[in-house]
PDB file of C-alpha atoms in Angstrom:
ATOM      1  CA  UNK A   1      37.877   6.835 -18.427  1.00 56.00           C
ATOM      2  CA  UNK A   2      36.875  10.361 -17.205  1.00 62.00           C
ATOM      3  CA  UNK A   3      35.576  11.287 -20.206  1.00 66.00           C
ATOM      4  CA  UNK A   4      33.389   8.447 -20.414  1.00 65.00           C
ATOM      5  CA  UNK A   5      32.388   9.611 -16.984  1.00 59.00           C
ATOM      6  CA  UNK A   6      31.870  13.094 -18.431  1.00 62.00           C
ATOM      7  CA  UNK A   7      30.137  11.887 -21.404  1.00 62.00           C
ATOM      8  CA  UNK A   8      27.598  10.121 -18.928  1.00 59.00           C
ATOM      9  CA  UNK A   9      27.493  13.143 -16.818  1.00 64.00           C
ATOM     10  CA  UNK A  10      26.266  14.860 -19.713  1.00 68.00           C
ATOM     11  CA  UNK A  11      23.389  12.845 -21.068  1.00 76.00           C
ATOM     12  CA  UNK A  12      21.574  13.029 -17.519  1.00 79.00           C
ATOM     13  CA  UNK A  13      18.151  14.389 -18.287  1.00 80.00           C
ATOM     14  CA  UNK A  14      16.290  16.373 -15.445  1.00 82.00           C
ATOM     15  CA  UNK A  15      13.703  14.173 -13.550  1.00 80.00           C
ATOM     16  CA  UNK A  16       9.895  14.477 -14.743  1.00 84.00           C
ATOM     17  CA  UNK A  17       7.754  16.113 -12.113  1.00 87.00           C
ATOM     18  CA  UNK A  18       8.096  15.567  -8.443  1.00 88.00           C
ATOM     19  CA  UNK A  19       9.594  12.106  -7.916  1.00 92.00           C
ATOM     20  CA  UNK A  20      12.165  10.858  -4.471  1.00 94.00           C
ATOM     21  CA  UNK A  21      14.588   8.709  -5.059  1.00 95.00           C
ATOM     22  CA  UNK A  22      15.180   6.468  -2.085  1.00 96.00           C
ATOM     23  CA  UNK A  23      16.997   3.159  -1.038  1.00 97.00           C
ATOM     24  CA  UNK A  24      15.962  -0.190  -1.016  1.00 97.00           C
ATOM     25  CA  UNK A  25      16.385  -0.914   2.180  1.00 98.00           C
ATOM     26  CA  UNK A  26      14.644   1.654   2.507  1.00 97.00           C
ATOM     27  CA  UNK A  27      11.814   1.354   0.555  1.00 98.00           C
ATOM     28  CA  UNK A  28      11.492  -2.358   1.868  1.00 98.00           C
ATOM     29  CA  UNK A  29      11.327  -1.306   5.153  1.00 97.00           C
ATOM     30  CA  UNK A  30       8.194   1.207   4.319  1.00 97.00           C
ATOM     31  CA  UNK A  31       6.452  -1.407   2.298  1.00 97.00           C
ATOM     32  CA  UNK A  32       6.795  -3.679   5.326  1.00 98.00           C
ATOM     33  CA  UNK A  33       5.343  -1.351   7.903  1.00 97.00           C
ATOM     34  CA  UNK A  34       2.510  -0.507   5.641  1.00 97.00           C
ATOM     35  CA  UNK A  35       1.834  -3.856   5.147  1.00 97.00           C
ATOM     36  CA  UNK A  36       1.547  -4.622   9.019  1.00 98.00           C
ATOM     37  CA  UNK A  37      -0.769  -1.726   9.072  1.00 97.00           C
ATOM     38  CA  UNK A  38      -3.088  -3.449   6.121  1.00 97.00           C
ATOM     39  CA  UNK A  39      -2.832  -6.692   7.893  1.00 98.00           C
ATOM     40  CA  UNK A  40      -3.879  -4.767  11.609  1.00 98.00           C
ATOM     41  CA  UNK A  41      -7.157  -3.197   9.703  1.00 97.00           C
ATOM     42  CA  UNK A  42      -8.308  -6.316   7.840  1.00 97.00           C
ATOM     43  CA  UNK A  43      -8.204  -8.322  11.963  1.00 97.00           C
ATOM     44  CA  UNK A  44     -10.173  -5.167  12.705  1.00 97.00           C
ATOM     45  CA  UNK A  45     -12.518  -5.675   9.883  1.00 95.00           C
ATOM     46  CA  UNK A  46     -12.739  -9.399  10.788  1.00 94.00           C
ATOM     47  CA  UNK A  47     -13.644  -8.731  14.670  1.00 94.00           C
ATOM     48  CA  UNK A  48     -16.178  -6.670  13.633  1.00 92.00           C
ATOM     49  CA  UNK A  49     -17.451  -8.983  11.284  1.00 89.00           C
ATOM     50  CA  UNK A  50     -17.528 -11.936  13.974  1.00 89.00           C
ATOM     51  CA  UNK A  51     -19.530  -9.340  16.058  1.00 89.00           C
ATOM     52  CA  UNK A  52     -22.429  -8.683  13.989  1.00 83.00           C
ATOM     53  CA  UNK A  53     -21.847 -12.317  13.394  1.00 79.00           C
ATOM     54  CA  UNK A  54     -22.423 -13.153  16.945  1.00 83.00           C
ATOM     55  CA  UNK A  55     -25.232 -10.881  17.953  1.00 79.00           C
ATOM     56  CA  UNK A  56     -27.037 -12.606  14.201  1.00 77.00           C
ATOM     57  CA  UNK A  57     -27.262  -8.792  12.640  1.00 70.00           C
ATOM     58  CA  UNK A  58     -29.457  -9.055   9.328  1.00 69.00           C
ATOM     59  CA  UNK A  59     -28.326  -7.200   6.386  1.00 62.00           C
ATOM     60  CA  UNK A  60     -30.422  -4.589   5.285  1.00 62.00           C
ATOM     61  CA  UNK A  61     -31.763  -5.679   2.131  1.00 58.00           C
ATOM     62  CA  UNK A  62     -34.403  -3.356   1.516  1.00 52.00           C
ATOM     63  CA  UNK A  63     -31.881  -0.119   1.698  1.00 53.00           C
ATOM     64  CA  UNK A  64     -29.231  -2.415  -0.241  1.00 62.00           C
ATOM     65  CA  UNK A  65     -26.925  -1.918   2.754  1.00 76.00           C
ATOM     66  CA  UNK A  66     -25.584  -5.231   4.344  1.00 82.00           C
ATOM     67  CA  UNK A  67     -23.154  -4.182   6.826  1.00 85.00           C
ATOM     68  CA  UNK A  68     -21.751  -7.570   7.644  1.00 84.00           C
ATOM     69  CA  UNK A  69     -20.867  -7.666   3.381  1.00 87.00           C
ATOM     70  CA  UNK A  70     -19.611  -4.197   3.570  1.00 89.00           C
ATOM     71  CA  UNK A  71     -17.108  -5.009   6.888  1.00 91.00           C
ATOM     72  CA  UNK A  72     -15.906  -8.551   4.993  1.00 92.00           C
ATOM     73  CA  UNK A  73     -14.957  -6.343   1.599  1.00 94.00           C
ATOM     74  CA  UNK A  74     -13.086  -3.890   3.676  1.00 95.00           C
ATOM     75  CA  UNK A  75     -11.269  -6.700   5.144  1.00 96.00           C
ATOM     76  CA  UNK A  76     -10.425  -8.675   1.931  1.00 97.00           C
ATOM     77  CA  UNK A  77      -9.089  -5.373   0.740  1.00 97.00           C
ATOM     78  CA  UNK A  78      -6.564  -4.653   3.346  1.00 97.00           C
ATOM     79  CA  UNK A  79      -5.724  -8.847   3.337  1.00 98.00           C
ATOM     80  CA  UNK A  80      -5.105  -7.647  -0.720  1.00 98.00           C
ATOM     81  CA  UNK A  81      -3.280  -4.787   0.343  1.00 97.00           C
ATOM     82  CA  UNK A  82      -0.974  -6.354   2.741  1.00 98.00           C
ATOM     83  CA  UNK A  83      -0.109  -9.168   0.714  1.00 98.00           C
ATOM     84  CA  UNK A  84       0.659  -6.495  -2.388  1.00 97.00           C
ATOM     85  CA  UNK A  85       3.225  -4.914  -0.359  1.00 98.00           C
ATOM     86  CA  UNK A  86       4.753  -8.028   1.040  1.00 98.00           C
ATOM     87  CA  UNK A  87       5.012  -9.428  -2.147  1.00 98.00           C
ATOM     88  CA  UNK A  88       6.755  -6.015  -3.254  1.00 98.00           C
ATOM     89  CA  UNK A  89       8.885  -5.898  -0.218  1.00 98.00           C
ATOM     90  CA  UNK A  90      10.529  -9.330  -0.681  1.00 98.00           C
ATOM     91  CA  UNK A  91      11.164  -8.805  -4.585  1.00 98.00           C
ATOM     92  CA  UNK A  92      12.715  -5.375  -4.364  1.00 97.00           C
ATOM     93  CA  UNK A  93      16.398  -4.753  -5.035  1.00 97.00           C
ATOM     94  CA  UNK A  94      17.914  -3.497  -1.811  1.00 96.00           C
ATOM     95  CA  UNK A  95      21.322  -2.503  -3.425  1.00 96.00           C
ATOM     96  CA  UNK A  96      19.635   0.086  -5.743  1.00 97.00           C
ATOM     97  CA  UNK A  97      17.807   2.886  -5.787  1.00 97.00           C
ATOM     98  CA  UNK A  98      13.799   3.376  -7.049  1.00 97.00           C
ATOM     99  CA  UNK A  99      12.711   7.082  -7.999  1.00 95.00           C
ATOM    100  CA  UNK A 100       9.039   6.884  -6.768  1.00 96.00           C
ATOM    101  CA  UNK A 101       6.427   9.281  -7.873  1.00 94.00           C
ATOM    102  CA  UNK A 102       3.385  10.822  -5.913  1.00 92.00           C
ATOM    103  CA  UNK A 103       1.031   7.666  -6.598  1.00 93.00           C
ATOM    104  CA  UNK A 104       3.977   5.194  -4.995  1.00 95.00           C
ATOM    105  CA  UNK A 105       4.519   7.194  -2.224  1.00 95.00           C
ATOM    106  CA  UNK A 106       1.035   7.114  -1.230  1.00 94.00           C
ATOM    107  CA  UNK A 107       1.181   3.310  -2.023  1.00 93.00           C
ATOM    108  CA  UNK A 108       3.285   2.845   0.213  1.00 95.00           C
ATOM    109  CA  UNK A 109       1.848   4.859   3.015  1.00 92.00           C
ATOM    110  CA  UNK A 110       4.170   7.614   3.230  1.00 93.00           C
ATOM    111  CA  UNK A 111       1.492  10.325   1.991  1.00 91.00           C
ATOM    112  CA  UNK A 112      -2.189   9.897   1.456  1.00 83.00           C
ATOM    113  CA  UNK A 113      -3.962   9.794  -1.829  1.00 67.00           C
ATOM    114  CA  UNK A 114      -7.629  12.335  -1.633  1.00 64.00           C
ATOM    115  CA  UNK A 115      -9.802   8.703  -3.082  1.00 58.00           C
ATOM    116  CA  UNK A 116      -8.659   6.028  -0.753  1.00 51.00           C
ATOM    117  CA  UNK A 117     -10.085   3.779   1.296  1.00 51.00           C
ATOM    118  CA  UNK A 118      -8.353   5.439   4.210  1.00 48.00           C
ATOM    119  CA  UNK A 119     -10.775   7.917   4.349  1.00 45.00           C
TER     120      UNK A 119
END
């Protein structure tokens, strides 16, 4: 049996580039807090949106700028977001490990990508 073991040991091949390897539990856990944080900007977005709303702002046609539009995509975004990582959240494996790379990390809030819409 140990040199099954050693054989295993052996065919290991070094990791490609910068990649974490973290729980599942853990991983769930950051998917769920950055979902909560998708779900708190897209009730921003909306209470914005029932503002302009309210006071009957007009979109700016002739500059092609309609803020209302632009504050509604925003918030259908982060809805799409937060619904994205909840979906991931509840489907991961919590008894194993995932070896995430730059791109999930920032996914998942942990670090922020240079084009995003946090910006």
């Amino acid at each position: 049996m140990s040199e099954q073991l050693a054989s295993v040991e052996a065919l290991k091949l070094p990791i490609d580039g910068l990649k974490v390897t973290i729980s599942g539990t853990e991983l769930r856990d950051l998917c769920l807090k950055q979902a909560a944080f998708h779900a708190e900007r897209a009730a921003k977005y909306a209470e914005q949106h029932r503002g302009l709303e309210a006071a009957n702002v007009e979109g700016m046609h002739y500059t092609g700028g309609d803020p209302k539009k632009a504050l509604q995509d925003k918030q259908l975004e982060h809805e799409n977001k937060h619904r994205e990582l909840t979906f991931i959240a509840d489907h991961l494996s919590l008894h194993d490990d995932y070896l995430l790379d730059r791109k999930d990390l920032s996914e998942i809030g942990v670090i922020r990508s240079r084009v995003s819409f946090f910006g």
